[in-house]
Coordinates of C-alpha atoms in Angstrom, one line a residue:
M1 CA 2.3 1.4 -55.9
T2 CA 4.7 -0.6 -53.9
I3 CA 3.3 -2.9 -51.2
Y4 CA 5.6 -3.4 -48.2
E5 CA 5.3 -6.9 -46.9
P6 CA 6.6 -7.7 -43.4
D7 CA 9.4 -10.2 -43.1
A8 CA 7.7 -13.4 -42.1
G9 CA 10.9 -14.9 -40.9
T10 CA 11.6 -12.2 -38.3
P11 CA 9.6 -12.7 -35.1
E12 CA 8.2 -9.5 -33.5
A13 CA 8.9 -8.9 -29.9
P14 CA 5.9 -7.5 -28.0
W15 CA 5.9 -3.8 -27.3
P16 CA 5.8 -2.8 -23.6
F17 CA 2.4 -2.5 -22.1
T18 CA 1.9 1.3 -21.9
G19 CA -0.7 3.8 -20.9
R20 CA -3.5 1.6 -19.7
D21 CA -3.0 1.5 -16.0
G22 CA -6.4 2.9 -15.1
E23 CA -8.1 0.4 -17.5
L24 CA -5.9 -2.4 -16.2
D25 CA -7.1 -1.7 -12.6
L26 CA -10.7 -1.7 -13.8
V27 CA -10.4 -5.1 -15.5
R28 CA -8.5 -6.6 -12.5
G29 CA -11.1 -5.2 -10.2
A30 CA -13.8 -6.8 -12.2
L31 CA -12.2 -10.2 -11.5
T32 CA -12.2 -10.0 -7.7
A33 CA -14.6 -12.0 -5.5
G34 CA -18.2 -11.3 -6.0
R35 CA -17.7 -9.5 -9.4
P36 CA -19.2 -11.1 -12.6
G37 CA -16.4 -9.9 -15.0
I38 CA -16.3 -7.2 -17.7
V39 CA -16.7 -6.5 -21.4
V40 CA -14.0 -4.4 -23.1
T41 CA -15.0 -2.8 -26.4
G42 CA -13.4 -0.5 -29.0
P43 CA -12.2 -0.4 -32.6
A44 CA -10.0 -3.1 -34.0
G45 CA -6.3 -2.5 -33.1
R46 CA -7.1 -0.5 -30.0
G47 CA -5.3 -3.0 -27.7
K48 CA -8.2 -4.9 -26.1
T49 CA -6.5 -8.3 -26.3
R50 CA -3.2 -7.0 -24.8
L51 CA -5.1 -5.3 -22.0
I52 CA -7.0 -8.4 -21.1
T53 CA -3.8 -10.6 -21.4
E54 CA -2.1 -8.3 -18.9
A55 CA -5.1 -8.4 -16.6
V56 CA -5.3 -12.2 -16.4
R57 CA -1.6 -12.9 -16.4
G58 CA -0.7 -15.4 -13.8
T59 CA -4.3 -16.5 -13.2
D60 CA -5.9 -19.9 -13.9
H61 CA -8.2 -19.2 -16.9
A62 CA -9.5 -20.6 -20.1
R63 CA -9.6 -18.7 -23.4
V64 CA -11.7 -18.8 -26.5
T65 CA -11.5 -16.7 -29.7
G66 CA -14.1 -15.9 -32.3
T67 CA -12.9 -16.2 -36.0
P68 CA -14.5 -15.3 -39.3
E69 CA -13.8 -18.8 -40.6
A70 CA -15.8 -20.5 -37.9
R71 CA -18.6 -18.0 -37.5
D72 CA -21.2 -20.4 -39.1
L73 CA -20.0 -23.5 -37.1
P74 CA -21.9 -24.0 -33.8
L75 CA -19.6 -23.9 -30.7
A76 CA -16.6 -23.9 -32.9
A77 CA -14.8 -21.4 -30.6
F78 CA -15.3 -23.8 -27.7
A79 CA -14.2 -26.9 -29.5
H80 CA -11.0 -27.3 -27.4
L81 CA -13.0 -27.1 -24.2
L82 CA -16.1 -29.3 -25.0
P83 CA -16.8 -32.9 -26.2
D84 CA -17.3 -33.4 -29.9
T85 CA -21.1 -33.4 -29.7
V86 CA -22.8 -31.4 -27.0
S87 CA -26.0 -29.4 -26.6
L88 CA -26.1 -25.8 -25.4
H89 CA -27.5 -26.9 -22.0
R90 CA -24.7 -29.5 -21.5
A91 CA -22.1 -27.1 -22.7
V92 CA -23.2 -24.7 -19.9
R93 CA -22.9 -27.5 -17.4
A94 CA -19.5 -28.6 -18.7
L95 CA -18.0 -25.1 -18.4
S96 CA -19.6 -24.3 -15.0
G97 CA -16.4 -25.4 -13.3
V98 CA -14.3 -22.8 -15.2
R99 CA -13.7 -19.9 -12.8
L100 CA -12.4 -17.4 -15.3
L101 CA -13.1 -17.4 -19.0
V102 CA -11.6 -15.0 -21.5
V103 CA -13.6 -14.5 -24.7
D104 CA -11.7 -12.6 -27.4
D105 CA -13.2 -11.2 -30.6
A106 CA -16.7 -12.0 -29.3
Q107 CA -18.2 -10.2 -32.2
L108 CA -17.1 -13.1 -34.4
L109 CA -18.7 -15.9 -32.4
D110 CA -21.3 -18.1 -33.9
E111 CA -24.8 -17.7 -32.5
T112 CA -24.6 -20.9 -30.3
S113 CA -21.2 -19.9 -28.8
A114 CA -22.6 -16.4 -28.2
A115 CA -25.6 -17.9 -26.4
L116 CA -23.3 -20.1 -24.3
V117 CA -21.3 -17.0 -23.2
H118 CA -24.6 -15.3 -22.3
Q119 CA -25.9 -18.2 -20.3
L120 CA -22.6 -18.4 -18.4
A121 CA -23.0 -14.7 -17.5
V122 CA -26.6 -15.3 -16.4
Q123 CA -25.6 -18.3 -14.3
G124 CA -22.9 -16.3 -12.6
R125 CA -20.5 -19.0 -11.6
T126 CA -17.9 -18.2 -14.2
R127 CA -16.3 -14.8 -14.3
L128 CA -16.1 -13.5 -17.9
V129 CA -13.6 -11.1 -19.6
V130 CA -15.0 -10.4 -23.0
A131 CA -13.4 -8.4 -25.8
A132 CA -15.7 -7.2 -28.6
A133 CA -14.6 -5.0 -31.5
D134 CA -16.7 -2.1 -32.8
G135 CA -17.9 -2.3 -36.4
P136 CA -20.0 -5.2 -37.7
P137 CA -22.8 -6.0 -35.3
A138 CA -22.0 -8.6 -32.7
P139 CA -24.4 -11.5 -32.1
A140 CA -27.4 -10.3 -30.1
A141 CA -26.5 -12.6 -27.2
V142 CA -23.1 -10.9 -27.0
S143 CA -24.4 -7.3 -27.1
R144 CA -27.0 -8.2 -24.4
L145 CA -24.1 -8.8 -22.0
W146 CA -23.8 -5.1 -21.5
T147 CA -27.1 -3.7 -22.8
G148 CA -28.8 -6.1 -20.4
E149 CA -26.4 -5.1 -17.6
L150 CA -25.1 -8.5 -17.0
L151 CA -21.5 -7.2 -17.2
P152 CA -20.1 -3.7 -16.9
R153 CA -18.7 -2.3 -20.2
L154 CA -15.3 -0.6 -20.6
P155 CA -15.1 1.3 -23.9
L156 CA -11.3 1.5 -24.7
G157 CA -10.2 4.9 -25.9
P158 CA -7.1 5.6 -28.0
L159 CA -3.7 6.0 -26.3
S160 CA -2.8 9.6 -25.6
P161 CA -0.1 11.3 -27.6
E162 CA 2.1 11.1 -24.5
D163 CA 1.6 7.4 -24.0
T164 CA 2.1 6.7 -27.7
A165 CA 5.5 8.5 -27.4
R166 CA 6.3 6.3 -24.4
L167 CA 5.3 3.2 -26.4
L168 CA 7.7 4.2 -29.2
A169 CA 10.5 5.3 -26.8
G170 CA 12.6 2.3 -27.6
T171 CA 12.4 2.7 -31.4
G172 CA 14.8 5.7 -31.5
L173 CA 12.3 7.9 -33.4
E174 CA 12.5 11.7 -33.3
P175 CA 9.5 13.6 -31.9
L176 CA 8.0 14.9 -35.1
T177 CA 8.0 11.4 -36.6
V178 CA 6.2 10.1 -33.4
R179 CA 3.7 12.9 -33.8
R180 CA 3.1 12.0 -37.5
L181 CA 2.6 8.3 -36.6
Y182 CA 0.2 9.2 -33.9
Q183 CA -1.9 11.3 -36.2
A184 CA -1.8 8.7 -39.0
C185 CA -2.9 5.7 -36.9
R186 CA -5.5 7.3 -34.6
G187 CA -5.1 4.9 -31.8
D188 CA -4.8 1.7 -34.0
L189 CA -1.8 0.0 -32.3
R190 CA -1.6 -2.8 -34.9
L191 CA -1.4 -0.3 -37.7
L192 CA 1.2 1.7 -35.7
R193 CA 3.4 -1.3 -35.3
D194 CA 2.9 -2.3 -39.0
L195 CA 4.0 1.2 -40.1
V196 CA 7.0 1.3 -37.8
T197 CA 8.1 -2.1 -39.1
A198 CA 7.6 -1.1 -42.7
L199 CA 9.5 2.2 -42.3
A200 CA 12.5 0.4 -40.7
G201 CA 12.5 -2.3 -43.4
S202 CA 12.1 0.1 -46.3
G203 CA 15.0 2.4 -45.3
R204 CA 12.7 5.4 -44.9
L205 CA 14.0 6.3 -41.5
T206 CA 16.9 8.7 -41.7
P207 CA 19.3 9.3 -38.7
D208 CA 19.3 12.9 -37.5
P209 CA 22.9 14.1 -37.6
D210 CA 22.4 16.2 -34.4
T211 CA 20.6 13.7 -32.2
G212 CA 21.1 10.3 -33.8
E213 CA 17.3 9.8 -33.7
R214 CA 15.6 8.5 -36.8
A215 CA 13.2 10.7 -38.8
W216 CA 10.5 9.7 -41.3
R217 CA 10.1 12.1 -44.1
G218 CA 8.5 11.5 -47.5
P219 CA 5.8 9.1 -48.7
L220 CA 3.7 6.6 -46.7
P221 CA 4.7 2.9 -47.0
V222 CA 1.5 1.2 -48.3
T223 CA 1.5 -2.0 -46.3
P224 CA -1.2 -4.7 -46.4
A225 CA -2.5 -3.3 -43.1
V226 CA -2.6 0.2 -44.6
R227 CA -4.5 -1.1 -47.6
E228 CA -7.0 -2.9 -45.3
R229 CA -7.8 0.3 -43.5
L230 CA -8.0 2.3 -46.7
A231 CA -10.2 -0.2 -48.7
P232 CA -13.3 2.0 -48.3
A233 CA -11.5 4.9 -50.1
L234 CA -9.3 3.0 -52.5
E235 CA -12.0 0.8 -53.8
R236 CA -14.8 3.4 -54.1
P237 CA -16.8 2.4 -57.2
G238 CA -19.4 5.2 -57.3
P239 CA -19.4 7.7 -60.2
G240 CA -17.3 10.7 -59.5
E241 CA -16.3 9.4 -56.0
R242 CA -12.7 8.2 -56.8
D243 CA -12.1 11.4 -58.8
A244 CA -13.2 13.6 -55.8
L245 CA -11.1 11.6 -53.4
E246 CA -8.0 11.9 -55.6
R247 CA -8.5 15.6 -56.2
L248 CA -8.7 16.1 -52.4
A249 CA -5.6 13.9 -51.9
F250 CA -3.5 16.1 -54.2
A251 CA -4.8 19.3 -52.7
E252 CA -3.5 18.4 -49.3
P253 CA -2.6 20.0 -47.0
L254 CA -5.2 22.6 -48.2
P255 CA -8.9 22.0 -48.5
L256 CA -11.0 22.4 -51.7
P257 CA -14.2 24.4 -51.9
V258 CA -17.4 22.4 -52.3
D259 CA -18.3 23.9 -55.6
E260 CA -15.1 22.5 -57.2
L261 CA -16.3 18.9 -56.7
D262 CA -19.2 16.7 -57.8
L263 CA -21.8 17.5 -55.2
A264 CA -23.7 14.2 -55.5
A265 CA -20.5 12.2 -55.2
L266 CA -19.4 14.4 -52.3
E267 CA -22.7 13.8 -50.4
R268 CA -22.2 10.0 -50.7
L269 CA -18.6 10.3 -49.5
E270 CA -19.6 12.5 -46.5
A271 CA -22.4 10.1 -45.6
D272 CA -19.9 7.3 -45.4
G273 CA -17.4 9.3 -43.3
L274 CA -14.7 9.6 -46.0
V275 CA -14.7 13.4 -46.3
D276 CA -15.2 16.3 -43.9
V277 CA -17.0 19.5 -44.8
D278 CA -16.6 22.5 -42.5
E279 CA -19.0 25.4 -41.9
Q280 CA -17.3 27.5 -44.6
G281 CA -17.8 24.7 -47.3
A282 CA -14.2 23.6 -47.3
V283 CA -13.7 19.9 -48.0
T284 CA -10.9 17.6 -46.7
L285 CA -10.3 13.9 -46.5
A286 CA -11.5 12.5 -43.2
H287 CA -8.6 10.1 -42.5
P288 CA -5.0 11.2 -42.5
L289 CA -3.9 8.0 -44.3
H290 CA -6.2 8.4 -47.3
G291 CA -4.3 11.2 -48.9
P292 CA -0.8 9.6 -48.9
A293 CA -2.3 6.3 -50.1
L294 CA -4.3 7.8 -52.9
R295 CA -1.3 9.8 -54.1
A296 CA 0.8 6.6 -54.0
A297 CA -1.7 4.7 -56.1
A298 CA -2.0 7.4 -58.8
G299 CA 0.0 7.2 -62.0
R300 CA 2.7 9.7 -62.8
L301 CA 0.6 11.6 -65.4
R302 CA -2.4 11.9 -63.2
A303 CA -0.2 13.0 -60.3
R304 CA 1.3 15.6 -62.5
R305 CA -2.1 16.9 -63.6
L306 CA -3.6 17.0 -60.1
G307 CA -0.5 18.2 -58.2
R308 CA -0.4 21.8 -56.9
P309 CA 2.1 24.2 -58.2
P310 CA 5.2 24.8 -56.0
F311 CA 4.7 27.2 -53.0
A312 CA 0.9 27.1 -53.3
H313 CA 0.9 26.5 -49.5
G314 CA 2.8 29.7 -48.8
P315 CA -0.1 32.0 -47.8
A316 CA -1.7 29.2 -45.7
L317 CA 1.7 28.6 -43.9
A318 CA 1.9 32.4 -43.2
A319 CA -1.6 32.3 -41.8
E320 CA -0.7 29.5 -39.4
Q321 CA 2.3 31.5 -38.2
R322 CA 0.1 34.5 -37.5
V323 CA -2.4 32.4 -35.6
L324 CA 0.4 30.9 -33.4
T325 CA 2.0 34.3 -32.8
G326 CA -1.4 35.9 -31.9
R327 CA -2.1 33.1 -29.4
M328 CA 1.2 33.6 -27.7
E329 CA 0.7 37.3 -27.5
R330 CA -2.6 36.6 -25.7
Y331 CA -0.9 34.1 -23.4
D332 CA -3.0 31.3 -24.8
V333 CA -1.1 28.2 -26.1
R334 CA -3.9 25.7 -26.5
A335 CA -3.4 23.4 -29.4
V336 CA -4.6 24.6 -32.8
P337 CA -4.6 22.8 -36.1
T338 CA -1.4 23.4 -38.1
P339 CA -1.8 21.1 -41.1
V340 CA 0.4 23.0 -43.5
G341 CA 3.5 23.1 -41.3
E342 CA 3.2 19.5 -40.4
W343 CA 2.7 18.5 -44.0
L344 CA 5.8 20.3 -45.1
V345 CA 7.9 18.6 -42.5
A346 CA 6.4 15.2 -43.4
Q347 CA 7.3 15.7 -47.0
G348 CA 10.8 16.6 -46.1
G349 CA 10.5 20.0 -47.7
P350 CA 12.2 23.2 -46.6
L351 CA 10.5 24.9 -43.6
P352 CA 10.9 28.6 -43.3
A353 CA 13.0 29.5 -40.3
G354 CA 10.6 32.1 -39.1
Y355 CA 7.7 29.6 -39.0
A356 CA 10.0 27.0 -37.4
A357 CA 11.0 29.4 -34.6
V358 CA 7.4 30.4 -33.9
R359 CA 6.3 26.7 -33.9
A360 CA 9.2 25.8 -31.6
R361 CA 8.3 28.6 -29.1
F362 CA 4.7 27.6 -29.1
A363 CA 5.6 23.9 -28.3
R364 CA 8.1 25.0 -25.6
L365 CA 5.5 27.1 -23.8
R366 CA 3.2 24.1 -23.9
G367 CA 5.9 22.0 -22.2
E368 CA 6.5 19.9 -25.3
L369 CA 10.2 20.4 -25.0
R370 CA 11.4 17.6 -27.3
E371 CA 9.0 18.8 -30.1
A372 CA 10.2 22.3 -29.6
A373 CA 13.8 21.3 -30.1
A374 CA 12.8 19.3 -33.2
W375 CA 11.0 22.2 -34.8
A376 CA 14.0 24.5 -34.2
R377 CA 16.2 22.0 -35.9
E378 CA 13.9 21.8 -38.9
G379 CA 14.3 25.6 -39.2
L380 CA 18.1 25.2 -39.2
R381 CA 18.2 22.6 -41.9
E382 CA 18.2 25.2 -44.7
T383 CA 19.9 28.2 -43.1
G384 CA 22.1 26.5 -40.5
S385 CA 22.5 29.7 -38.4
D386 CA 19.1 31.4 -37.9
D387 CA 19.3 33.3 -34.6
R388 CA 15.7 32.7 -33.7
C389 CA 15.9 28.9 -34.2
L390 CA 19.2 28.7 -32.4
S391 CA 17.7 30.6 -29.4
E392 CA 14.7 28.3 -29.3
L393 CA 16.9 25.2 -29.5
A394 CA 19.0 26.4 -26.6
L395 CA 15.9 27.2 -24.5
A396 CA 14.3 23.8 -25.3
E397 CA 17.6 22.0 -24.4
Q398 CA 18.7 24.1 -21.4
P399 CA 20.0 22.3 -18.4
L400 CA 17.8 21.3 -15.5
G401 CA 16.8 24.2 -13.4
E402 CA 17.3 26.9 -16.1
V403 CA 14.1 28.8 -16.7
T404 CA 15.5 31.9 -18.5
D405 CA 13.6 33.4 -21.5
P406 CA 14.4 36.4 -23.6
D407 CA 10.8 37.6 -23.5
A408 CA 10.3 40.1 -20.8
V409 CA 7.1 38.7 -19.3
H410 CA 8.3 35.1 -19.4
A411 CA 11.7 36.2 -17.9
L412 CA 9.8 37.8 -15.0
Y413 CA 7.6 34.8 -14.7
G414 CA 10.7 32.6 -14.5
R415 CA 11.3 34.0 -11.1
V416 CA 7.9 32.8 -10.0
R417 CA 8.6 29.3 -11.3
L418 CA 11.9 29.4 -9.3
G419 CA 9.9 30.1 -6.2
E420 CA 10.8 33.9 -6.0
P421 CA 7.5 35.6 -6.6
G422 CA 8.5 38.9 -4.9
R423 CA 10.7 39.9 -7.8
A424 CA 7.7 39.7 -10.2
L425 CA 4.8 41.0 -8.1
G426 CA 3.2 44.1 -9.7
R427 CA 5.3 43.7 -12.9
L428 CA 3.3 40.9 -14.7
P429 CA 0.2 41.6 -16.8
A430 CA -2.5 42.6 -14.2
G431 CA -5.2 40.0 -13.7
G432 CA -3.5 37.5 -15.9
V433 CA -2.7 33.9 -15.1
F434 CA 1.0 34.6 -14.5
A435 CA 0.2 37.4 -12.0
R436 CA -2.4 35.2 -10.2
H437 CA 0.3 32.5 -9.8
A438 CA 2.8 35.0 -8.4
E439 CA 0.3 36.4 -5.9
A440 CA -0.8 33.0 -4.7
L441 CA 2.8 31.9 -4.2
A442 CA 3.7 35.1 -2.4
R443 CA 0.8 34.5 0.1
G444 CA 1.6 30.8 0.4
D445 CA -2.0 30.0 -0.5
G446 CA -2.3 26.4 -1.7
A447 CA -5.9 26.7 -2.8
A448 CA -5.1 29.8 -4.9
L449 CA -2.1 28.1 -6.4
D450 CA -4.3 25.1 -7.4
R451 CA -6.7 27.6 -9.1
A452 CA -3.8 29.3 -10.8
A453 CA -2.6 25.9 -12.0
Q454 CA -6.0 25.1 -13.4
A455 CA -6.1 28.4 -15.3
L456 CA -2.6 27.8 -16.7
S457 CA -3.6 24.3 -17.8
E458 CA -6.8 25.6 -19.5
R459 CA -4.6 28.0 -21.5
G460 CA -2.2 25.2 -22.6
F461 CA 0.7 26.0 -20.2
L462 CA 1.0 22.4 -19.0
L463 CA 4.5 22.7 -17.5
Y464 CA 3.7 25.9 -15.7
A465 CA 0.5 24.3 -14.4
A466 CA 2.5 21.3 -13.1
E467 CA 4.9 23.6 -11.3
A468 CA 2.0 25.6 -9.7
H469 CA 0.4 22.3 -8.4
A470 CA 3.8 21.2 -7.1
Q471 CA 4.2 24.4 -5.2
A472 CA 0.7 24.1 -3.9
A473 CA 1.5 20.6 -2.6
R474 CA 4.3 22.1 -0.5
V475 CA 2.2 24.8 1.2
H476 CA -1.1 22.9 1.8
R477 CA -1.6 22.2 5.5
D478 CA -4.2 19.5 4.8
P479 CA -2.4 16.3 3.8
R480 CA -5.2 15.3 1.6
A481 CA -5.2 18.5 -0.4
A482 CA -1.4 18.2 -0.7
R483 CA -1.7 14.7 -2.1
L484 CA -4.3 15.9 -4.6
S485 CA -2.1 18.8 -5.8
R486 CA 0.9 16.4 -6.1
T487 CA -1.1 13.9 -8.1
R488 CA -2.2 16.7 -10.5
A489 CA 1.3 17.9 -10.8
V490 CA 2.5 14.5 -11.7
A491 CA -0.2 14.0 -14.3
L492 CA 0.7 17.2 -16.0
A493 CA 4.4 16.7 -15.8
R494 CA 4.1 13.4 -17.6
R495 CA 2.8 15.3 -20.6
C496 CA 5.8 17.6 -20.8
Q497 CA 8.3 15.3 -22.5
G498 CA 10.9 14.9 -19.8
A499 CA 10.9 18.5 -18.5
G500 CA 12.7 18.8 -15.2
T501 CA 12.6 22.1 -13.2
P502 CA 13.3 23.0 -9.5
A503 CA 9.5 23.0 -8.8
L504 CA 9.2 19.4 -9.9
A505 CA 12.5 17.8 -8.9
G506 CA 12.4 15.7 -5.7
L507 CA 8.8 16.7 -5.2
V508 CA 7.8 14.3 -2.4
L509 CA 10.8 12.3 -1.3
G510 CA 10.9 14.1 2.0
E511 CA 7.6 12.5 3.0
L512 CA 8.9 9.0 2.6
T513 CA 10.8 6.8 5.0
A514 CA 14.5 6.2 4.2
R515 CA 13.8 2.7 2.8
Q516 CA 10.8 4.0 0.8
R517 CA 13.0 6.7 -0.7
E518 CA 15.6 4.2 -1.6
I519 CA 13.1 1.8 -3.3
V520 CA 11.2 4.6 -5.1
T521 CA 14.4 6.0 -6.5
L522 CA 15.4 2.7 -7.9
A523 CA 11.9 2.1 -9.3
A524 CA 12.0 5.6 -10.9
A525 CA 15.3 4.5 -12.6
G526 CA 13.4 1.7 -14.3
L527 CA 14.3 -1.3 -12.1
S528 CA 11.6 -4.0 -11.6
N529 CA 10.6 -5.1 -8.1
R530 CA 12.7 -8.3 -8.5
E531 CA 15.7 -6.3 -9.6
I532 CA 15.3 -3.9 -6.6
A533 CA 14.9 -6.9 -4.3
E534 CA 18.1 -8.5 -5.6
R535 CA 20.1 -5.2 -5.2
L536 CA 18.9 -4.5 -1.7
T537 CA 18.8 -8.1 -0.5
L538 CA 15.1 -8.0 0.2
S539 CA 12.2 -10.2 -0.7
V540 CA 10.0 -9.2 -3.7
R541 CA 7.0 -9.0 -1.4
T542 CA 8.9 -6.6 0.9
V543 CA 9.7 -4.3 -2.0
G544 CA 6.1 -4.4 -3.1
N545 CA 4.9 -3.5 0.3
H546 CA 7.3 -0.5 0.6
L547 CA 6.2 0.7 -2.9
Y548 CA 2.5 0.3 -1.9
G549 CA 3.1 2.5 1.2
A550 CA 5.1 5.0 -0.9
Y551 CA 2.3 5.2 -3.4
A552 CA -0.2 6.1 -0.7
R553 CA 2.0 8.9 0.5
L554 CA 2.8 10.1 -3.0
G555 CA -0.9 10.2 -4.0
T556 CA -0.4 8.1 -7.1
G557 CA -0.4 4.4 -8.0
D558 CA 1.3 5.0 -11.3
R559 CA 4.8 3.6 -11.4
R560 CA 5.6 5.6 -14.6
A561 CA 5.0 8.9 -12.6
L562 CA 7.9 8.2 -10.3
P563 CA 10.6 9.8 -12.6
W564 CA 8.7 13.1 -12.4
L565 CA 8.7 13.0 -8.6
V566 CA 12.3 12.2 -7.9
D567 CA 15.7 12.9 -9.3
A568 CA 16.1 9.4 -10.7
P569 CA 19.6 8.2 -11.6
E570 CA 20.3 6.7 -15.0
R571 CA 19.5 3.0 -15.0
E572 CA 22.6 0.9 -14.9
T573 CA 23.2 -1.7 -17.6
A574 CA 24.6 -5.1 -17.1

């Protein structure tokens, strides 16, 4: 097994801060006058330190960090802020003048340092921003910060798939590789960065001849960070446990029946969260990284003995295709597990064109246009000219404003999306979500359009739902209802991978002043406040004030939402 070490001589530039605007507002709000601070918790690698760093940027603050090496040394984390010898009581007094204290990795503090942080919280003169990782128990004095309600607690969830894609936007990775990385890392941003660096360094990213984007196909690079995450599985000492894990690894993407494995070993593995057993008694590995790492660690003879015969996945792949087709026939495109198709793509194996076309259509109807195009291209790799894949590729890449579709129902519904419901009334499936959308739009009923949008979203039609909310925003008479519909439209459109349609384009510019429109358009193109100020010969404060007023009218405070609201020009480069 090859271990991929990062190049220590190459400094890593920080990734852009992405997808935490709501959390950032919460942390900043906890630092305002009269607030005691906040505790941010979550698994290691979730981005707690980066979030706090962004929140306190530009403020006068002190920082301490817990470390494993100093966990048994009293007040070791505070050594740079305190005299050499000091009691807990005097330490509290010495730090009472610090207005803002950041405590990182608080779960690793020694007991005395933990008690000091707790006393500062009780005293209330120092605002505290505390980060504590889930896992090994934190000192009792640290956990009492939130269990004793001294500080509010913010559990940090994983980045969404959409925000992960935005984070990786500058890496030039194609959509299916981004999806694979998201599923493999499960919100661990340090592991994500480690894998991207290792893939680039090992030459495992192959440029796509059609798009120039880079694709990851084939084995997982087993980096030190990967080994650290996989230690519970790779170093399993119990009798029969390693054998069960390896058999499951080589069975992927298919599960194994319970009765084919050592039941006692399986019970121990399930108790420790290393395997999942479904209601039908099918067993799979719990973590998506375990299989690739276990396969990489096995010798050639064992791999040959445990490996499945070629095309063993064929029936399961056909079953996935039937499920996807059935869902679309019932106008329901909510996400469903498709492990076999994704595994085939990850391994770089040939993907049947029929499956690829169905998968592309399913993604397109969900509004995942970049993924739809990628699936269609996968189906064309072997055949080169499959009509179904070519058609789906054209639909996924169609110009702005095109909403044509060869399917009769979706072609009719395209007129509704273009704002022409009269041509579809009475011709769409009665009582269905498409018909309800058409009827609400024909009546100019904003509330009914919002209800139709909600129904579309519940069935997975995110782009259609965004369009319905956008149409509702235009017909609502109540400005507050219009702003709410607009905000919902923006939130859904952000999940649709750059989709631009007539219902979404230029959604709210008409409600802004001329100067606000000018500044919002530049902000949507990616310019910072300072860059906008320089271009328009304004002060940075004036730009900020105009944006603040624009946000109030747009019904959103999210700068990243602006490209979905305006027809933003391409950002100019120096």
